[in-house]
CSV table of C-alpha atoms and ligand atoms in Angstrom, one decimal:
chain,number,residue,atom,x,y,z
C,11,MET,CA,-21.6,-9.8,34.1
C,12,TYR,CA,-20.5,-8.6,30.7
C,13,SER,CA,-18.4,-5.7,32.0
C,14,GLU,CA,-16.3,-8.1,34.0
C,15,LYS,CA,-15.9,-10.3,30.9
C,16,ILE,CA,-14.7,-7.2,29.0
C,17,LEU,CA,-12.1,-6.6,31.8
C,18,THR,CA,-10.7,-10.1,31.6
C,19,LEU,CA,-10.5,-10.1,27.8
C,20,SER,CA,-12.8,-13.2,27.8
C,21,ALA,CA,-15.8,-11.5,26.3
C,22,GLY,CA,-16.9,-12.3,22.8
C,23,VAL,CA,-17.2,-9.3,20.5
C,24,GLY,CA,-19.6,-9.2,17.6
C,25,VAL,CA,-19.0,-7.0,14.5
C,26,VAL,CA,-22.0,-6.3,12.2
C,27,GLY,CA,-21.0,-5.3,8.6
C,28,LEU,CA,-17.7,-6.7,7.4
C,29,GLY,CA,-16.6,-4.1,5.0
C,30,TYR,CA,-13.8,-1.5,4.9
C,31,VAL,CA,-14.6,-0.6,8.6
C,32,GLY,CA,-15.8,-3.9,10.0
C,33,LEU,CA,-13.3,-6.3,8.7
C,34,PRO,CA,-10.2,-4.4,10.0
C,35,LEU,CA,-12.0,-4.2,13.4
C,36,VAL,CA,-12.6,-8.0,13.4
C,37,ILE,CA,-8.9,-8.5,12.7
C,38,LEU,CA,-7.8,-6.1,15.4
C,39,VAL,CA,-10.1,-7.7,18.0
C,40,GLY,CA,-8.9,-11.2,17.0
C,41,GLN,CA,-5.3,-10.1,17.3
C,42,LYS,CA,-6.0,-9.0,20.8
C,43,GLU,CA,-7.1,-12.6,21.5
C,44,LEU,CA,-10.7,-11.7,22.1
C,45,PRO,CA,-13.1,-14.2,20.5
C,46,VAL,CA,-14.9,-12.3,17.7
C,47,VAL,CA,-18.0,-13.1,15.6
C,48,GLY,CA,-18.3,-11.2,12.3
C,49,ILE,CA,-21.9,-10.9,10.9
C,50,ASP,CA,-22.7,-9.8,7.4
C,51,GLN,CA,-25.8,-10.3,5.2
C,52,ASP,CA,-23.6,-10.8,2.2
C,53,GLU,CA,-23.0,-14.6,1.9
C,54,LYS,CA,-20.3,-14.1,-0.7
C,55,ARG,CA,-18.3,-12.0,1.8
C,56,ILE,CA,-18.8,-14.5,4.6
C,57,GLU,CA,-17.7,-17.3,2.3
C,58,SER,CA,-14.6,-15.3,1.2
C,59,ILE,CA,-13.5,-14.8,4.8
C,60,ARG,CA,-14.1,-18.5,5.6
C,61,GLN,CA,-11.7,-19.2,2.7
C,62,GLY,CA,-9.2,-16.8,4.2
C,63,LYS,CA,-9.6,-14.4,1.2
C,64,SER,CA,-9.6,-10.7,1.9
C,65,TYR,CA,-11.6,-8.2,-0.2
C,66,VAL,CA,-10.4,-5.2,1.7
C,67,SER,CA,-7.0,-3.9,0.4
C,68,ASP,CA,-5.7,-3.1,3.9
C,69,ILE,CA,-6.2,-6.6,5.1
C,70,ALA,CA,-3.9,-9.4,3.9
C,71,ASP,CA,-5.2,-13.0,3.5
C,72,TYR,CA,-2.6,-14.3,6.0
C,73,GLU,CA,-4.1,-12.1,8.7
C,74,ILE,CA,-7.5,-13.7,8.3
C,75,LEU,CA,-6.1,-17.2,8.0
C,76,ALA,CA,-4.0,-16.9,11.2
C,77,LEU,CA,-7.1,-16.0,13.2
C,78,LEU,CA,-9.3,-18.7,11.5
C,79,GLU,CA,-6.7,-21.3,12.2
C,80,ASN,CA,-6.6,-20.6,15.9
C,81,GLY,CA,-10.4,-20.4,16.0
C,82,ILE,CA,-10.5,-16.9,17.4
C,83,ILE,CA,-12.7,-15.5,14.6
C,84,THR,CA,-15.9,-17.0,13.2
C,85,VAL,CA,-18.2,-15.4,10.6
C,86,SER,CA,-21.9,-15.9,9.9
C,87,THR,CA,-25.0,-14.4,8.4
C,88,ASP,CA,-26.9,-15.4,11.6
C,89,PHE,CA,-27.5,-12.6,14.1
C,90,GLY,CA,-28.3,-15.2,16.7
C,91,LYS,CA,-24.5,-15.7,17.1
C,92,LEU,CA,-24.4,-12.3,18.7
C,93,SER,CA,-26.5,-13.2,21.7
C,94,SER,CA,-23.5,-14.4,23.7
C,95,CYS,CA,-21.2,-11.5,22.9
C,96,ALA,CA,-20.5,-8.8,25.5
C,97,VAL,CA,-20.0,-6.1,22.9
C,98,ILE,CA,-21.7,-5.6,19.5
C,99,VAL,CA,-20.2,-3.1,17.1
C,100,VAL,CA,-22.3,-2.0,14.1
C,101,CYS,CA,-20.4,-0.9,11.0
C,102,VAL,CA,-23.0,-1.1,8.2
C,103,PRO,CA,-23.1,1.4,5.2
C,104,THR,CA,-24.9,4.7,5.5
C,105,PRO,CA,-25.1,6.0,1.9
C,106,LEU,CA,-27.2,8.6,0.3
C,107,THR,CA,-30.7,8.3,-1.3
C,108,ALA,CA,-31.2,9.4,-4.9
C,109,GLY,CA,-32.3,12.7,-3.4
C,110,LYS,CA,-29.0,13.1,-1.5
C,111,LYS,CA,-30.6,12.4,1.9
C,112,PRO,CA,-29.2,10.0,4.5
C,113,ASP,CA,-30.1,6.4,3.7
C,114,TYR,CA,-30.4,4.6,7.0
C,115,SER,CA,-32.1,1.5,5.7
C,116,CYS,CA,-29.0,-0.8,6.3
C,117,LEU,CA,-28.5,0.7,9.8
C,118,ILE,CA,-32.2,0.4,10.7
C,119,ASN,CA,-32.2,-3.3,9.5
C,120,ALA,CA,-29.1,-4.0,11.4
C,121,ALA,CA,-30.4,-2.4,14.6
C,122,CYS,CA,-33.7,-4.3,14.3
C,123,SER,CA,-31.7,-7.6,13.9
C,124,VAL,CA,-29.5,-6.7,17.0
C,125,ALA,CA,-32.7,-5.8,19.0
C,126,ALA,CA,-34.1,-9.2,18.3
C,127,VAL,CA,-31.1,-10.9,20.0
C,128,LEU,CA,-30.2,-8.2,22.5
C,129,SER,CA,-29.3,-9.7,26.0
C,130,PRO,CA,-29.0,-8.0,29.3
C,131,GLY,CA,-25.7,-6.3,30.0
C,132,GLN,CA,-24.6,-6.1,26.3
C,133,LEU,CA,-22.8,-3.0,25.0
C,134,VAL,CA,-23.9,-1.9,21.5
C,135,ILE,CA,-21.7,0.5,19.7
C,136,VAL,CA,-22.6,2.3,16.4
C,137,GLU,CA,-19.5,3.2,14.3
C,138,SER,CA,-21.4,4.0,11.0
C,139,THR,CA,-21.4,7.6,10.1
C,140,VAL,CA,-24.7,9.3,10.8
C,141,ALA,CA,-26.2,12.8,11.1
C,142,PRO,CA,-26.5,14.2,14.7
C,143,GLY,CA,-29.4,12.8,16.7
C,144,THR,CA,-29.5,9.4,14.9
C,145,THR,CA,-28.1,7.3,17.7
C,146,GLU,CA,-30.5,8.6,20.3
C,147,GLY,CA,-33.4,9.4,17.9
C,148,ILE,CA,-33.4,6.2,15.7
C,149,ILE,CA,-31.2,3.4,17.2
C,150,LEU,CA,-32.1,3.9,20.9
C,151,PRO,CA,-35.9,3.4,20.4
C,152,ILE,CA,-35.3,0.3,18.2
C,153,LEU,CA,-33.0,-1.3,20.9
C,154,GLN,CA,-35.4,-0.3,23.7
C,155,SER,CA,-38.4,-1.7,21.9
C,156,GLY,CA,-38.2,-5.0,23.7
C,157,GLY,CA,-38.5,-3.3,27.1
C,158,MET,CA,-34.9,-3.1,28.1
C,159,LYS,CA,-33.5,0.3,29.1
C,160,ALA,CA,-30.2,1.8,27.9
C,161,GLY,CA,-27.8,2.6,30.7
C,162,SER,CA,-29.0,-0.1,33.1
C,163,ASP,CA,-30.3,-3.2,31.2
C,164,PHE,CA,-28.0,-2.7,28.2
C,165,PHE,CA,-25.5,0.0,27.0
C,166,LEU,CA,-25.4,2.1,23.9
C,167,SER,CA,-22.5,4.1,22.5
C,168,TYR,CA,-21.7,6.1,19.3
C,169,SER,CA,-18.1,6.0,18.2
C,170,PRO,CA,-17.4,7.2,14.7
C,171,GLU,CA,-14.8,5.3,12.7
C,172,ARG,CA,-11.8,7.3,11.4
C,173,ILE,CA,-9.8,4.8,9.4
C,174,ASP,CA,-7.7,6.0,6.5
C,175,PRO,CA,-7.8,3.2,3.9
C,176,GLY,CA,-4.5,2.8,2.0
C,177,SER,CA,-2.5,4.7,4.6
C,178,ARG,CA,0.9,3.3,5.8
C,179,GLU,CA,1.0,5.8,8.6
C,180,TYR,CA,-2.4,5.4,10.3
C,181,CYS,CA,-4.2,2.2,11.2
C,182,LEU,CA,-7.0,1.4,13.7
C,183,SER,CA,-4.7,1.2,16.7
C,184,ASN,CA,-3.0,4.6,16.3
C,185,ILE,CA,-5.9,6.8,15.5
C,186,PRO,CA,-7.5,8.4,18.6
C,187,LYS,CA,-11.0,7.2,19.0
C,188,LEU,CA,-13.9,9.5,19.8
C,189,VAL,CA,-16.3,7.7,22.1
C,190,SER,CA,-19.7,8.8,23.5
C,191,GLY,CA,-22.5,7.1,25.3
C,192,VAL,CA,-26.2,7.7,25.8
C,193,THR,CA,-25.6,7.6,29.6
C,194,PRO,CA,-22.4,7.9,31.6
C,195,ALA,CA,-22.5,4.1,32.2
C,196,CYS,CA,-22.7,3.6,28.5
C,197,LEU,CA,-19.7,5.9,27.9
C,198,ASN,CA,-17.7,4.2,30.6
C,199,ARG,CA,-18.2,0.7,29.1
C,200,ALA,CA,-17.4,1.8,25.6
C,201,GLN,CA,-14.2,3.5,26.9
C,202,LEU,CA,-13.2,0.3,28.6
C,203,PHE,CA,-13.7,-1.7,25.4
C,204,TYR,CA,-11.6,0.5,23.2
C,205,ASN,CA,-8.9,0.8,25.8
C,206,LEU,CA,-8.7,-3.0,25.8
C,207,LEU,CA,-8.1,-2.8,22.0
C,208,GLY,CA,-5.1,-0.5,22.8
C,209,MET,CA,-6.7,2.6,21.4
C,210,THR,CA,-6.3,6.1,22.7
C,211,VAL,CA,-9.9,7.0,23.7
C,212,VAL,CA,-11.2,10.6,23.5
C,213,PRO,CA,-14.4,10.7,25.5
C,214,VAL,CA,-17.1,13.1,24.1
C,215,GLY,CA,-20.0,14.5,26.1
C,216,THR,CA,-22.9,13.4,24.0
C,217,PRO,CA,-23.5,11.1,21.0
C,218,GLU,CA,-24.7,14.2,19.0
C,219,THR,CA,-21.3,15.8,19.5
C,220,ALA,CA,-19.5,12.7,18.3
C,221,GLU,CA,-21.8,12.4,15.3
C,222,MET,CA,-21.3,16.1,14.4
C,223,ALA,CA,-17.5,15.8,15.0
C,224,LYS,CA,-17.3,13.1,12.3
C,225,LEU,CA,-19.2,15.3,9.9
C,226,LEU,CA,-16.9,18.2,10.6
C,227,GLU,CA,-13.8,16.1,10.0
C,228,ASN,CA,-15.0,15.0,6.5
C,229,THR,CA,-16.8,18.2,5.5
C,230,TYR,CA,-13.5,20.0,6.3
C,231,ARG,CA,-11.7,17.7,3.8
C,232,ASP,CA,-14.3,18.2,1.2
C,233,VAL,CA,-14.3,22.0,1.5
C,234,ASN,CA,-10.5,22.2,1.5
C,235,ILE,CA,-10.1,19.9,-1.4
C,236,ALA,CA,-12.7,22.0,-3.3
C,237,LEU,CA,-10.6,25.1,-2.5
C,238,VAL,CA,-7.5,23.6,-4.1
C,239,ASN,CA,-9.5,22.2,-7.0
C,240,GLU,CA,-10.8,25.7,-7.6
C,241,MET,CA,-7.4,27.3,-7.2
C,242,ALA,CA,-5.9,24.7,-9.5
C,243,GLN,CA,-8.2,25.9,-12.3
C,244,VAL,CA,-7.4,29.5,-11.5
C,245,CYS,CA,-3.6,28.7,-11.6
C,246,ARG,CA,-3.9,26.9,-14.9
C,247,ALA,CA,-5.7,29.8,-16.5
C,248,ALA,CA,-2.9,32.1,-15.1
C,249,GLY,CA,0.0,29.8,-16.1
C,250,ILE,CA,1.0,29.1,-12.5
C,251,ASP,CA,1.9,25.6,-11.3
C,252,ILE,CA,-0.6,24.7,-8.4
C,253,TRP,CA,1.7,21.9,-7.2
C,254,ASP,CA,4.6,24.4,-6.7
C,255,VAL,CA,2.2,26.8,-5.0
C,256,ILE,CA,1.1,24.1,-2.5
C,257,GLU,CA,4.7,23.0,-1.9
C,258,ALA,CA,5.6,26.6,-1.2
C,259,ALA,CA,2.7,27.3,1.1
C,260,SER,CA,3.4,24.0,3.0
C,261,THR,CA,6.6,25.4,4.4
C,262,LYS,CA,4.5,27.6,6.7
C,263,PRO,CA,4.7,25.8,10.1
C,264,PHE,CA,1.4,27.0,11.4
C,265,GLY,CA,-2.1,27.8,10.2
C,266,PHE,CA,-1.8,25.8,6.9
C,267,GLN,CA,-2.5,22.2,6.0
C,268,ALA,CA,-1.9,21.0,2.5
C,269,PHE,CA,-4.7,19.5,0.4
C,270,TYR,CA,-4.2,18.5,-3.2
C,271,PRO,CA,-6.3,18.8,-6.4
C,272,GLY,CA,-7.4,15.9,-8.5
C,273,PRO,CA,-10.2,14.4,-10.5
C,274,GLY,CA,-12.7,15.0,-7.7
C,275,VAL,CA,-13.6,13.4,-4.4
C,276,GLY,CA,-14.9,9.8,-4.0
C,277,GLY,CA,-15.2,7.0,-1.5
C,278,HIS,CA,-17.9,6.1,0.9
C,279,CYS,CA,-17.0,8.9,3.3
C,280,VAL,CA,-16.0,12.5,2.3
C,281,PRO,CA,-18.6,13.2,-0.4
C,282,VAL,CA,-21.4,11.4,1.5
C,283,ASP,CA,-20.6,12.9,4.9
C,284,SER,CA,-20.5,16.4,3.5
C,285,SER,CA,-24.0,15.8,2.1
C,286,TYR,CA,-25.1,14.5,5.5
C,287,TYR,CA,-24.0,17.8,7.0
C,288,ALA,CA,-25.8,19.8,4.3
C,289,PHE,CA,-28.9,17.7,4.9
C,290,PHE,CA,-28.7,18.3,8.7
C,291,ALA,CA,-28.2,22.1,8.2
C,292,ARG,CA,-31.3,22.2,6.0
C,293,GLU,CA,-33.3,20.3,8.6
C,294,ASN,CA,-32.3,23.0,11.1
C,295,ASN,CA,-33.2,25.8,8.6
C,296,GLU,CA,-29.6,27.0,8.4
C,297,PRO,CA,-27.5,27.2,5.2
C,298,ALA,CA,-24.5,25.0,4.7
C,299,ALA,CA,-23.1,27.2,2.0
C,300,PHE,CA,-19.5,26.0,2.2
C,301,ALA,CA,-20.4,22.3,2.1
C,302,GLU,CA,-22.8,22.8,-0.8
C,303,HIS,CA,-20.3,24.9,-2.8
C,304,ALA,CA,-17.6,22.3,-2.2
C,305,ARG,CA,-19.8,19.5,-3.4
C,306,ARG,CA,-20.5,21.5,-6.6
C,307,VAL,CA,-16.8,22.3,-7.2
C,308,ASN,CA,-15.6,18.7,-6.5
C,309,SER,CA,-18.4,17.1,-8.5
C,310,ALA,CA,-17.5,19.2,-11.6
C,311,MET,CA,-13.8,18.1,-11.5
C,312,PRO,CA,-14.3,15.0,-13.8
C,313,GLN,CA,-15.6,17.4,-16.5
C,314,TYR,CA,-12.5,19.6,-16.0
C,315,ALA,CA,-10.3,16.6,-16.2
C,316,ALA,CA,-12.0,15.5,-19.4
C,317,ALA,CA,-11.3,19.0,-20.8
C,318,LEU,CA,-7.6,18.5,-20.1
C,319,ALA,CA,-7.7,15.2,-22.0
C,320,ARG,CA,-9.3,17.1,-24.9
C,321,GLU,CA,-6.5,19.7,-24.7
C,322,ALA,CA,-3.9,16.9,-24.8
C,323,LEU,CA,-5.5,15.3,-27.8
C,324,ALA,CA,-5.8,18.7,-29.5
C,325,ALA,CA,-2.1,19.2,-29.0
C,326,ALA,CA,-1.6,16.0,-31.0
C,327,GLY,CA,-4.0,17.2,-33.7
C,328,LYS,CA,-6.9,15.0,-32.5
C,329,THR,CA,-10.4,15.3,-31.1
C,330,ALA,CA,-12.0,13.2,-28.3
C,331,ALA,CA,-14.4,11.7,-30.8
C,332,GLY,CA,-12.7,8.8,-32.4
C,333,SER,CA,-9.6,8.9,-30.1
C,334,ARG,CA,-8.6,6.1,-27.7
C,335,VAL,CA,-8.0,7.3,-24.1
C,336,LEU,CA,-6.5,5.1,-21.3
C,337,VAL,CA,-7.4,6.1,-17.8
C,338,LEU,CA,-4.8,5.0,-15.2
C,339,GLY,CA,-6.3,4.3,-11.8
C,340,ALA,CA,-10.1,3.9,-11.1
C,341,ALA,CA,-10.1,3.7,-7.3
C,342,TYR,CA,-11.3,6.8,-5.4
C,343,LYS,CA,-7.7,7.3,-4.1
C,344,LYS,CA,-4.3,5.7,-4.3
C,345,ASP,CA,-3.6,2.2,-2.9
C,346,VAL,CA,-7.2,1.2,-2.2
C,347,ASN,CA,-9.4,-1.2,-4.2
C,348,ASP,CA,-12.5,0.8,-3.5
C,349,ALA,CA,-14.1,2.5,-6.5
C,350,ARG,CA,-17.3,3.6,-4.7
C,351,GLU,CA,-18.3,7.2,-5.7
C,352,SER,CA,-15.0,7.3,-7.6
C,353,PRO,CA,-14.8,10.5,-9.7
C,354,VAL,CA,-12.7,8.5,-12.2
C,355,ILE,CA,-15.9,6.7,-13.3
C,356,LYS,CA,-17.5,10.1,-14.0
C,357,LEU,CA,-14.4,11.1,-16.0
C,358,ILE,CA,-14.7,7.9,-18.1
C,359,GLU,CA,-18.4,8.5,-18.7
C,360,CYS,CA,-17.6,12.1,-19.7
C,361,LEU,CA,-14.9,11.0,-22.2
C,362,ARG,CA,-17.2,8.3,-23.6
C,363,SER,CA,-20.0,10.8,-24.1
C,364,GLU,CA,-17.7,12.9,-26.2
C,365,GLY,CA,-17.1,9.9,-28.5
C,366,ALA,CA,-13.8,8.7,-27.2
C,367,GLU,CA,-13.0,5.0,-26.9
C,368,VAL,CA,-12.0,4.6,-23.2
C,369,GLY,CA,-10.1,1.9,-21.4
C,370,TYR,CA,-8.8,1.9,-17.9
C,371,HIS,CA,-6.1,0.1,-15.9
C,372,ASP,CA,-6.1,-0.3,-12.2
C,373,PRO,CA,-4.2,-3.2,-10.6
C,374,LEU,CA,-6.5,-3.0,-7.5
C,375,VAL,CA,-9.9,-2.6,-9.2
C,376,GLU,CA,-10.7,-5.4,-11.6
C,377,LYS,CA,-14.1,-4.2,-12.7
C,378,ILE,CA,-16.2,-1.0,-12.6
C,379,SER,CA,-19.8,-0.2,-13.4
C,380,THR,CA,-20.4,2.9,-15.5
C,381,ALA,CA,-23.6,4.4,-16.8
C,382,THR,CA,-23.0,2.6,-20.1
C,383,GLY,CA,-22.1,-0.8,-18.6
C,384,GLU,CA,-19.4,-2.7,-16.8
C,385,MET,CA,-15.7,-2.3,-17.8
C,386,ASN,CA,-12.7,-4.5,-16.9
C,387,SER,CA,-9.3,-3.2,-16.2
C,388,VAL,CA,-7.0,-3.7,-19.2
C,389,SER,CA,-3.4,-5.0,-18.7
C,390,LEU,CA,-0.7,-2.5,-19.0
C,391,ASP,CA,2.3,-3.0,-21.2
C,392,GLU,CA,4.2,-1.1,-23.9
C,393,ILE,CA,2.0,-2.5,-26.7
C,394,THR,CA,-1.3,-1.6,-24.9
C,395,LEU,CA,-0.1,1.8,-24.1
C,396,SER,CA,1.0,2.6,-27.6
C,397,GLY,CA,-2.5,1.8,-28.8
C,398,TYR,CA,-3.9,4.8,-27.0
C,399,ASP,CA,-3.8,8.4,-28.2
C,400,CYS,CA,-3.7,9.8,-24.7
C,401,SER,CA,-3.4,8.4,-21.1
C,402,VAL,CA,-4.8,10.1,-18.1
C,403,LEU,CA,-3.1,9.5,-14.8
C,404,ALA,CA,-6.1,9.8,-12.4
C,405,VAL,CA,-4.8,7.9,-9.4
C,406,ALA,CA,-1.0,7.5,-8.7
C,407,HIS,CA,-1.0,4.0,-7.0
C,408,SER,CA,2.4,3.3,-5.4
C,409,THR,CA,2.9,0.3,-7.7
C,410,PHE,CA,2.7,2.4,-10.9
C,411,ASN,CA,6.0,2.8,-12.6
C,412,LEU,CA,5.7,6.5,-13.3
C,413,PRO,CA,9.0,7.1,-15.3
C,414,TRP,CA,8.0,4.1,-17.5
C,415,LEU,CA,4.5,5.6,-18.0
C,416,ALA,CA,5.9,9.0,-18.9
C,417,ALA,CA,8.4,7.4,-21.3
C,418,HIS,CA,5.8,5.2,-23.2
C,419,SER,CA,2.6,7.3,-23.3
C,420,SER,CA,2.1,9.4,-26.5
C,421,MET,CA,0.3,12.2,-24.6
C,422,LEU,CA,-0.2,12.1,-20.8
C,423,VAL,CA,-2.6,14.1,-18.6
C,424,ASP,CA,-1.4,14.1,-15.0
C,425,LEU,CA,-4.1,14.8,-12.5
C,426,THR,CA,-1.9,13.8,-9.5
C,427,GLY,CA,1.1,16.1,-9.6
C,428,SER,CA,3.4,13.0,-9.8
C,429,LEU,CA,5.1,13.5,-13.1
C,430,PRO,CA,7.7,16.0,-14.4
C,431,LYS,CA,6.4,17.9,-17.4
C,432,GLN,CA,8.2,16.7,-20.5
C,433,ALA,CA,8.4,18.8,-23.6
C,434,GLY,CA,4.7,19.3,-24.1
C,435,ARG,CA,3.8,15.6,-23.8
C,436,VAL,CA,2.6,15.9,-20.2
C,437,ILE,CA,-0.3,18.2,-19.4
C,438,SER,CA,-0.6,18.7,-15.7
C,439,LEU,CA,-3.6,19.8,-13.6
M,506,NAD,N1,-14.8,3.1,4.2
M,506,NAD,C1,-14.2,4.0,4.9
M,506,NAD,O1,-13.1,4.5,4.7
M,506,NAD,C2,-15.0,4.5,6.2
M,506,NAD,C3,-14.2,5.3,7.1
M,506,NAD,C4,-14.9,5.8,8.2
M,506,NAD,C5,-16.2,5.6,8.4
M,506,NAD,N2,-16.9,4.8,7.5
M,506,NAD,C6,-18.4,4.6,7.7
M,506,NAD,O2,-18.5,3.2,8.2
M,506,NAD,C7,-19.7,2.7,7.7
M,506,NAD,C8,-19.4,1.4,7.0
M,506,NAD,O3,-18.6,1.7,5.8
M,506,NAD,P1,-17.8,0.6,5.0
M,506,NAD,O4,-17.0,1.4,4.0
M,506,NAD,O5,-17.2,-0.3,5.9
M,506,NAD,O6,-19.0,-0.1,4.2
M,506,NAD,P2,-18.9,-1.4,3.3
M,506,NAD,O7,-20.0,-1.3,2.3
M,506,NAD,O8,-17.5,-1.7,2.9
M,506,NAD,O9,-19.3,-2.6,4.3
M,506,NAD,C9,-20.5,-2.7,5.0
M,506,NAD,C10,-20.9,-4.1,5.1
M,506,NAD,O10,-22.2,-4.1,5.8
M,506,NAD,C11,-22.9,-5.2,5.3
M,506,NAD,N3,-24.3,-4.9,5.6
M,506,NAD,C12,-25.2,-4.0,5.1
M,506,NAD,N4,-26.4,-4.1,5.8
M,506,NAD,C13,-26.3,-5.1,6.7
M,506,NAD,C14,-27.2,-5.6,7.6
M,506,NAD,N5,-28.4,-5.1,7.8
M,506,NAD,N6,-26.8,-6.6,8.4
M,506,NAD,C15,-25.5,-7.1,8.2
M,506,NAD,N7,-24.6,-6.7,7.4
M,506,NAD,C16,-25.0,-5.6,6.6
M,506,NAD,C17,-22.7,-5.2,3.8
M,506,NAD,O11,-23.0,-6.4,3.2
M,506,NAD,C18,-21.2,-4.8,3.8
M,506,NAD,O12,-20.4,-6.0,3.7
M,506,NAD,C19,-20.4,3.7,6.9
M,506,NAD,O13,-21.3,4.4,7.7
M,506,NAD,C20,-19.2,4.6,6.5
M,506,NAD,O14,-19.7,5.9,6.2
M,506,NAD,C21,-16.3,4.3,6.4
């Protein structure tokens, strides 16, 4: 039986969706010496893994190569490979529709493909972020459509992923894992699985609770970042340094957690999940005023950042129209190669719409798509930098040489609180 296979570490594990969530999971499972099959519909990604090339900044090529060499991982576009696995973990994207509603098309497609190969005794775990009720209301009926029943014939769990891309402190194995099941037997098996991966498991009573807990975690971030973004604007207007304010408040040992202002909020999680919560609230005829206000404040930050660039140019006697502006960092946060929903793209679009000629440099993001077309990262050296009227430090990647940037930029807008202010040449958020 599959549960015994899980116990003896001999079970095969299938991971569906090999992105920022799924690929690190494949590596962790492989490193525990469990055979693992990674499934993705994107042939380019499958080929990249087969070549031992990572496209996720937290995973190094050598980690993939080591597991390929000892044959512990295989990857494919063929869902049929999942039929022999004891556990199938679904990590596909759950973005927003144009109308800011949850877009479950990838999740539904993946669930239908899993249902087509579902075998008795298998444990299916959904890790994608979803609104409360989705596991039981949408995924369960799809998996049961072939006549098998969850809790006896197969098992279904919801366990939201909490990874922190780019973090040196937190990785999959040291972040406590919320785990729920549609029945006690489902919960029991999912707990067993994550325990075998060495994770600290936090069992949660129902899938709805686990689904809502994930939305709370990320809406909490969106709301608190919006609060400091709003306060940063108030502080600038009043001549107070927001970074000093946050540092001072952070000395309080209880009841305060520091959040930092910036060009806005991006990535596939925080802005999306906050909108999922607002959608869920509307479905339940209740307001989600905090979440909706936070979205408005954070979404308007690129325009505010563009206004700071205008201020810097004005200090040098220039206007945005006709000036050259270099944006440093395009990822949605430091040390990741992910530019999805990045507010920096909006900042670039904003500056361009004002007539500025804009370039960007990001050592981790080679190319971005903007409303006016694709852009490639420019190389960064003294000559390049001197060709720009103003630089905007939007993301402070650890590899950036900040003193060098400060010394060689004619005007510099710092949205990250990383640079000392220097005789009027650095304008800080
Ligand atoms: N990125 C994060 O930091 C993060 C953190 C926690 C939770 N999440 C959640 O995890 C989920 C996955 O996010 P991600 O960032 O890893 O996404 P991603 O876009 O990086 O990767 C998803 C992968 O799924 C594949 N895919 C899509 N539909 C498929 C299908 N039907 N069958 C097979 N493969 C399919 C895509 O080709 C892609 O490679 C989302 O729900 C997200 O909200 C993401």
